[in-house]
Short mmCIF file of C-alpha atoms and ligand atoms in Angstrom, two decimals:
data_model
loop_
_atom_site.label_atom_id
_atom_site.label_comp_id
_atom_site.label_asym_id
_atom_site.label_seq_id
_atom_site.Cartn_x
_atom_site.Cartn_y
_atom_site.Cartn_z
CA MET A 1 -24.31 -16.20 -9.03
CA LYS A 2 -26.77 -13.17 -8.07
CA ARG A 3 -25.45 -11.33 -4.90
CA ILE A 4 -21.92 -10.43 -4.38
CA ALA A 5 -20.28 -8.26 -1.47
CA LEU A 6 -17.13 -6.16 -1.34
CA LEU A 7 -15.03 -4.72 1.59
CA THR A 8 -11.90 -2.71 2.04
CA SER A 9 -9.74 -3.78 4.68
CA GLY A 10 -6.53 -2.59 6.59
CA GLY A 11 -4.60 0.84 6.04
CA ASP A 12 -6.54 3.16 3.69
CA CYS A 13 -4.79 4.39 0.51
CA PRO A 14 -5.69 6.10 -2.76
CA GLY A 15 -7.17 4.14 -5.14
CA LEU A 16 -9.43 2.25 -3.11
CA ASN A 17 -12.57 4.36 -4.47
CA PRO A 18 -12.08 3.98 -8.09
CA CYS A 19 -11.72 0.25 -7.52
CA ILE A 20 -15.08 0.28 -5.40
CA ARG A 21 -16.65 2.13 -8.24
CA SER A 22 -15.43 -0.33 -10.69
CA VAL A 23 -16.70 -3.64 -8.65
CA VAL A 24 -20.16 -2.11 -8.25
CA ARG A 25 -20.40 -0.97 -11.78
CA THR A 26 -19.04 -4.02 -13.26
CA ALA A 27 -21.40 -6.18 -11.07
CA LEU A 28 -24.49 -4.14 -11.95
CA ALA A 29 -23.68 -4.25 -15.47
CA ASN A 30 -23.69 -8.15 -15.24
CA GLY A 31 -27.26 -8.07 -13.30
CA ILE A 32 -25.43 -8.93 -10.26
CA GLU A 33 -26.62 -7.28 -7.00
CA ILE A 34 -23.75 -5.73 -4.82
CA ILE A 35 -23.65 -5.29 -1.35
CA GLY A 36 -21.03 -2.80 0.38
CA ILE A 37 -19.71 -3.93 3.83
CA HIS A 38 -18.56 -1.21 5.81
CA ARG A 39 -15.40 -0.83 7.96
CA GLY A 40 -13.56 -4.14 6.73
CA TRP A 41 -13.65 -7.23 8.59
CA ARG A 42 -14.78 -5.32 11.79
CA GLY A 43 -18.13 -4.38 9.70
CA LEU A 44 -18.36 -7.86 8.48
CA ILE A 45 -18.67 -9.36 11.94
CA ASP A 46 -20.89 -6.56 13.20
CA ASN A 47 -23.09 -7.15 10.14
CA GLU A 48 -22.77 -3.51 8.72
CA MET A 49 -23.74 -3.71 5.17
CA GLU A 50 -25.69 -1.26 2.54
CA HIS A 51 -27.12 -2.32 -0.86
CA MET A 52 -25.23 -0.41 -3.46
CA ASP A 53 -26.23 1.00 -6.86
CA ALA A 54 -24.69 2.95 -9.51
CA ARG A 55 -25.41 6.42 -7.54
CA SER A 56 -23.62 4.94 -4.63
CA VAL A 57 -20.36 5.31 -6.18
CA ALA A 58 -20.96 8.48 -8.36
CA GLY A 59 -18.40 11.03 -7.91
CA ILE A 60 -15.86 9.09 -5.81
CA VAL A 61 -13.11 8.27 -8.57
CA ASN A 62 -10.99 11.19 -7.55
CA LEU A 63 -11.60 10.69 -4.06
CA GLY A 64 -8.80 9.41 -1.59
CA GLY A 65 -9.67 7.17 1.34
CA THR A 66 -12.80 4.54 1.17
CA VAL A 67 -16.34 5.42 1.13
CA LEU A 68 -16.87 1.99 2.67
CA ARG A 69 -14.47 2.82 5.45
CA SER A 70 -11.89 0.49 6.98
CA SER A 71 -10.37 -1.04 9.88
CA ARG A 72 -7.57 -3.26 11.29
CA CYS A 73 -9.45 -6.30 13.19
CA PRO A 74 -7.13 -8.43 14.88
CA GLU A 75 -10.21 -10.32 16.09
CA PHE A 76 -10.71 -11.73 12.73
CA ARG A 77 -7.71 -14.09 13.13
CA GLU A 78 -9.98 -15.98 15.55
CA PRO A 79 -12.22 -18.60 13.88
CA GLU A 80 -15.37 -17.89 15.75
CA ALA A 81 -14.87 -14.23 14.42
CA ARG A 82 -14.88 -15.81 11.04
CA GLU A 83 -17.64 -18.23 11.89
CA LYS A 84 -20.04 -14.93 12.75
CA ALA A 85 -18.74 -13.17 9.68
CA ALA A 86 -19.85 -16.43 7.45
CA SER A 87 -23.12 -16.56 9.08
CA ASN A 88 -23.71 -12.69 8.24
CA LEU A 89 -22.63 -13.58 4.74
CA LEU A 90 -25.00 -16.56 4.44
CA GLU A 91 -28.19 -14.93 6.08
CA ARG A 92 -28.01 -12.17 3.29
CA GLY A 93 -27.52 -14.67 0.65
CA ILE A 94 -24.42 -13.46 -0.55
CA GLU A 95 -22.61 -15.74 -3.01
CA GLY A 96 -19.18 -14.02 -3.53
CA LEU A 97 -17.02 -11.61 -1.78
CA VAL A 98 -14.45 -9.39 -3.09
CA VAL A 99 -11.85 -8.06 -0.69
CA ILE A 100 -9.62 -5.07 -1.19
CA GLY A 101 -6.42 -5.40 1.23
CA GLY A 102 -3.02 -5.87 2.16
CA ASP A 103 -1.23 -9.19 3.09
CA GLY A 104 -2.82 -9.24 6.43
CA SER A 105 -6.40 -8.80 4.98
CA LEU A 106 -5.85 -10.97 2.16
CA ASN A 107 -4.59 -13.97 4.51
CA GLY A 108 -7.87 -13.26 6.68
CA ALA A 109 -9.71 -13.80 3.25
CA SER A 110 -8.26 -17.04 2.61
CA LYS A 111 -9.04 -18.42 5.93
CA LEU A 112 -12.49 -17.21 5.72
CA ALA A 113 -12.79 -18.81 2.15
CA ARG A 114 -11.50 -22.13 3.66
CA GLN A 115 -13.72 -22.27 6.38
CA THR A 116 -16.64 -21.35 4.38
CA ASN A 117 -16.22 -22.38 0.56
CA LEU A 118 -17.38 -19.13 -0.29
CA PRO A 119 -15.97 -17.86 -3.91
CA LEU A 120 -13.69 -15.18 -2.76
CA ILE A 121 -11.32 -12.74 -4.88
CA GLY A 122 -8.64 -10.57 -3.46
CA ILE A 123 -7.57 -7.07 -4.71
CA PRO A 124 -4.21 -5.76 -3.54
CA LYS A 125 -3.70 -2.37 -1.91
CA THR A 126 -1.11 -0.92 0.07
CA ILE A 127 1.23 1.95 -0.25
CA ASP A 128 4.08 -0.07 0.79
CA ASN A 129 3.71 -2.29 -2.28
CA ASP A 130 4.68 -5.38 -0.62
CA VAL A 131 2.13 -7.87 -1.48
CA GLY A 132 3.32 -11.10 -2.99
CA GLY A 133 2.41 -12.44 -6.33
CA THR A 134 1.73 -8.83 -8.06
CA ASP A 135 4.19 -6.15 -9.32
CA TYR A 136 1.70 -3.61 -8.06
CA ALA A 137 -0.54 -2.79 -5.12
CA LEU A 138 -3.19 0.13 -5.48
CA GLY A 139 -2.34 3.55 -3.59
CA PHE A 140 1.69 3.07 -4.38
CA ASP A 141 1.82 5.47 -7.31
CA THR A 142 -0.08 8.32 -5.39
CA ALA A 143 2.07 7.76 -2.13
CA VAL A 144 5.09 8.05 -4.12
CA ASN A 145 3.92 11.04 -6.12
CA THR A 146 2.73 12.72 -2.74
CA ALA A 147 6.39 11.99 -1.07
CA VAL A 148 7.97 13.25 -4.09
CA GLU A 149 5.99 16.69 -4.14
CA ALA A 150 6.97 17.20 -0.49
CA ILE A 151 10.32 16.57 -0.80
CA ASP A 152 10.81 18.81 -3.60
CA LYS A 153 9.52 21.47 -1.28
CA ILE A 154 12.05 20.23 1.27
CA ARG A 155 14.82 20.50 -1.19
CA ASP A 156 14.19 24.40 -1.68
CA THR A 157 15.10 24.95 2.19
CA ALA A 158 17.82 22.29 1.95
CA THR A 159 19.34 24.37 -1.06
CA SER A 160 18.92 27.75 0.19
CA HIS A 161 20.37 26.85 3.72
CA GLU A 162 23.04 24.30 2.26
CA ARG A 163 21.71 21.55 4.84
CA LEU A 164 21.25 17.75 5.04
CA PHE A 165 17.73 16.62 5.50
CA LEU A 166 16.51 13.20 6.41
CA VAL A 167 13.11 12.49 5.17
CA GLU A 168 11.30 9.43 6.64
CA VAL A 169 8.81 7.85 4.51
CA MET A 170 6.48 4.87 5.47
CA GLY A 171 6.47 1.09 3.94
CA ARG A 172 6.36 -0.72 7.33
CA ASN A 173 9.53 -3.20 6.93
CA ARG A 174 10.00 -2.87 3.31
CA GLY A 175 11.75 -0.43 0.93
CA PHE A 176 10.00 -0.15 -2.00
CA LEU A 177 8.31 3.34 -1.40
CA ALA A 178 11.48 4.71 -0.18
CA LEU A 179 13.50 3.52 -3.14
CA GLN A 180 11.06 4.64 -5.70
CA VAL A 181 10.78 7.98 -3.92
CA ALA A 182 14.54 8.34 -3.67
CA LEU A 183 15.03 7.76 -7.44
CA ALA A 184 12.15 10.28 -8.42
CA CYS A 185 13.58 13.07 -6.01
CA GLY A 186 17.18 12.91 -6.88
CA ALA A 187 18.25 11.90 -3.41
CA GLU A 188 21.80 11.80 -2.23
CA GLY A 189 21.15 8.51 -0.16
CA VAL A 190 18.27 6.25 0.56
CA LEU A 191 18.36 3.87 3.57
CA LEU A 192 16.34 0.70 3.25
CA PRO A 193 15.35 -2.12 5.55
CA GLU A 194 16.64 -4.70 3.06
CA VAL A 195 20.14 -2.94 2.91
CA PRO A 196 22.22 -2.94 6.06
CA THR A 197 22.78 0.65 6.94
CA ASP A 198 26.41 1.69 7.25
CA ILE A 199 26.48 5.52 8.99
CA THR A 200 30.23 5.91 8.35
CA ALA A 201 29.77 4.97 4.80
CA LEU A 202 26.84 7.17 4.31
CA CYS A 203 28.88 10.07 5.89
CA ALA A 204 31.57 9.52 3.47
CA GLN A 205 29.29 9.34 0.71
CA LEU A 206 27.68 12.54 1.69
CA GLU A 207 31.04 14.31 1.99
CA ARG A 208 31.97 13.08 -1.83
CA CYS A 209 28.94 14.82 -2.82
CA ARG A 210 29.60 18.16 -0.78
CA GLU A 211 33.30 18.02 -2.37
CA ALA A 212 31.67 17.45 -5.73
CA GLY A 213 30.10 20.75 -5.51
CA LYS A 214 26.62 19.88 -4.19
CA VAL A 215 24.91 22.18 -1.80
CA SER A 216 22.06 20.22 -0.23
CA SER A 217 21.66 16.76 0.50
CA ILE A 218 18.55 14.53 0.94
CA VAL A 219 18.75 11.29 2.13
CA VAL A 220 15.26 9.18 2.08
CA VAL A 221 14.77 6.81 5.16
CA ALA A 222 12.53 4.06 5.07
CA GLU A 223 10.45 3.79 8.43
CA GLY A 224 11.66 0.24 9.01
CA ASP A 225 15.66 0.83 8.59
CA ASP A 226 17.66 -1.17 10.76
CA ALA A 227 19.49 1.89 11.96
CA GLY A 228 16.45 3.24 13.58
CA ASN A 229 14.05 6.02 12.80
CA ALA A 230 15.12 9.24 11.03
CA TYR A 231 15.65 11.21 14.17
CA GLU A 232 18.16 8.66 15.70
CA ILE A 233 19.93 8.27 12.23
CA ALA A 234 20.37 12.00 12.28
CA GLN A 235 21.96 11.83 15.55
CA LYS A 236 24.37 9.22 14.43
CA ILE A 237 25.13 11.41 11.65
CA SER A 238 25.95 14.33 13.64
CA ASP A 239 27.92 12.43 16.07
CA GLN A 240 30.26 11.49 13.33
CA SER A 241 30.47 14.37 10.91
CA ASP A 242 29.92 18.01 11.22
CA TYR A 243 26.48 17.76 9.51
CA ASP A 244 23.86 19.19 11.51
CA PRO A 245 20.98 17.31 9.81
CA ARG A 246 17.35 18.47 9.73
CA VAL A 247 14.40 15.67 10.01
CA SER A 248 11.18 15.49 8.33
CA VAL A 249 8.64 12.52 8.68
CA LEU A 250 6.09 12.57 6.18
CA GLY A 251 3.63 10.15 7.72
CA TYR A 252 0.05 9.86 7.11
CA ILE A 253 -0.03 12.49 4.37
CA GLN A 254 1.23 9.59 2.26
CA ARG A 255 -1.80 7.77 2.76
CA GLY A 256 -4.32 10.41 1.67
CA GLY A 257 -5.01 12.55 -1.11
CA ALA A 258 -6.89 12.26 -4.64
CA PRO A 259 -5.78 9.04 -6.29
CA SER A 260 -3.20 9.58 -9.23
CA ALA A 261 -4.44 8.67 -12.66
CA ALA A 262 -2.45 5.63 -12.95
CA ASP A 263 -4.30 4.37 -9.49
CA ARG A 264 -7.67 5.40 -10.76
CA VAL A 265 -7.03 3.04 -13.92
CA GLN A 266 -5.39 0.48 -12.21
CA GLY A 267 -8.39 0.55 -9.70
CA GLY A 268 -10.90 0.07 -12.35
CA LEU A 269 -8.90 -2.80 -13.87
CA PHE A 270 -8.36 -4.56 -10.81
CA GLY A 271 -12.16 -4.20 -9.76
CA LYS A 272 -13.70 -5.30 -13.03
CA THR A 273 -11.25 -8.29 -13.31
CA ALA A 274 -12.27 -9.42 -9.60
CA VAL A 275 -15.90 -9.39 -10.33
CA ASP A 276 -15.30 -11.13 -13.89
CA ALA A 277 -13.25 -13.59 -11.96
CA LEU A 278 -16.14 -14.57 -9.42
CA LEU A 279 -18.57 -14.77 -12.62
CA SER A 280 -16.54 -17.02 -14.18
CA GLY A 281 -16.38 -19.42 -11.12
CA GLU A 282 -12.83 -18.45 -9.63
CA SER A 283 -12.30 -18.71 -6.01
CA SER A 284 -9.40 -17.86 -3.75
CA LYS A 285 -7.76 -15.98 -6.18
CA LEU A 286 -5.50 -12.67 -6.32
CA VAL A 287 -6.02 -10.14 -8.95
CA ALA A 288 -2.43 -9.12 -9.80
CA SER A 289 -0.35 -7.10 -12.42
CA ARG A 290 2.60 -9.12 -13.74
CA ASN A 291 4.49 -7.32 -16.37
CA GLY A 292 2.24 -4.65 -17.12
CA GLN A 293 -0.69 -7.36 -17.51
CA VAL A 294 -3.62 -7.73 -15.10
CA THR A 295 -3.95 -11.48 -14.22
CA LEU A 296 -5.13 -13.90 -11.48
CA VAL A 297 -2.67 -15.86 -9.06
CA GLU A 298 -3.25 -17.98 -6.22
CA LEU A 299 -4.65 -16.09 -3.06
CA GLU A 300 -2.00 -17.49 -0.69
CA VAL A 301 1.01 -15.87 -2.78
CA ALA A 302 -0.07 -12.50 -1.31
CA TRP A 303 1.80 -13.50 2.16
CA LYS A 304 3.68 -16.29 1.13
CA GLU A 305 5.94 -14.96 -1.69
CA THR A 306 8.47 -12.13 -0.42
CA ARG A 307 9.20 -9.83 -3.21
CA GLU A 308 12.61 -8.79 -3.70
CA LEU A 309 13.63 -5.11 -4.44
CA PRO A 310 14.50 -4.54 -8.20
CA GLU A 311 18.12 -4.97 -8.33
CA ASP A 312 18.19 -2.43 -11.39
CA LEU A 313 16.39 0.32 -9.23
CA LEU A 314 18.92 -0.12 -6.36
CA GLU A 315 22.10 0.14 -8.66
CA LEU A 316 20.37 3.09 -10.43
CA ALA A 317 20.09 4.72 -7.09
CA ARG A 318 23.79 4.21 -6.43
CA ILE A 319 24.72 5.57 -9.62
CA LEU A 320 22.66 8.55 -9.58
CA ALA A 321 23.37 9.68 -6.06
CA SER A 322 26.95 10.75 -6.85
O1 LIG B 1 0.80 -0.55 5.65
C1 LIG B 1 0.57 0.85 5.36
C2 LIG B 1 0.91 1.72 6.26
O2 LIG B 1 0.69 2.93 6.23
C3 LIG B 1 2.55 1.38 6.73
O3 LIG B 1 3.27 1.94 5.53
C4 LIG B 1 2.83 2.07 8.18
O4 LIG B 1 3.81 1.35 8.67
C5 LIG B 1 1.46 1.21 8.77
O5 LIG B 1 0.31 1.33 7.50
C6 LIG B 1 0.88 2.25 9.79
O6 LIG B 1 -0.36 1.64 10.19
P1 LIG B 1 -1.59 2.23 11.07
O7 LIG B 1 -2.40 2.74 10.08
O8 LIG B 1 -2.10 1.13 11.67
O9 LIG B 1 -0.85 3.51 11.87
#
């Protein structure tokens, strides 16, 4: 293998740049030429590529976002778009591809690999941490820390004014981010898409906290909760109680910012593992973290396996919220 390429696809997150740096430098250390594809699948279809060297990735380990840029590209679901992508790869003599993406992008990667027989390795990333087959996706740790820092500040106002705050975090239709954030910021409640929301029970729980002497309450709401968004839930709470809740939607700040030390190191490990896998003849595999070890699993597990929320963390959240 003499030349490989790399792209980042889907929603950006912290940890992409340390991972890009690792892929580039591992390839170069093995005497392999490395091509960076801009703007994910969009850039591959449009043939936007650059030759990368060690200096292309200098000074990026601490940067959020992706220096290669990213995109959501529904067109890549069409076989014709993948044909175009494949012929661009072929023309450049690219013999292997590393795709850093979430489950949607990795599904596209798998289809491309099947259509072309191109050796391809996926690396999981998303602040939602919902990629199947891996305990960890790049960006999650930083997003958790960003949300916790914000909620610690909201707590100051909640306490000073003896208020209830509903804080909505991202996660699409999964509650990994919300659960981790709720535990880390000592939330009095957490609403998750995986657990049916009972507003009456939530009000009773908040009331118990108040009677126990708590002066403020924070409820973390996952954006995909079945009871609606944080504003709708706030309305339902005020309809059923004497609370006058305030709402804060954290939004895209959770996707940005400098990667945490953990995301930098994990990005480095994931990137090196992907290049090593290509060099040892692997294909259609996902780099995964399982029980603290970096390993390879079948790529299709990324979207076929549904990860369960950890039962022990759910129980912990219930006990600590009192
Ligand atoms: O998957 C990451 C994520 O940030 C989700 O948490 C969120 O629902 C979604 O992407 C937002 O997508 P977009 O960037 O397309 O608005």
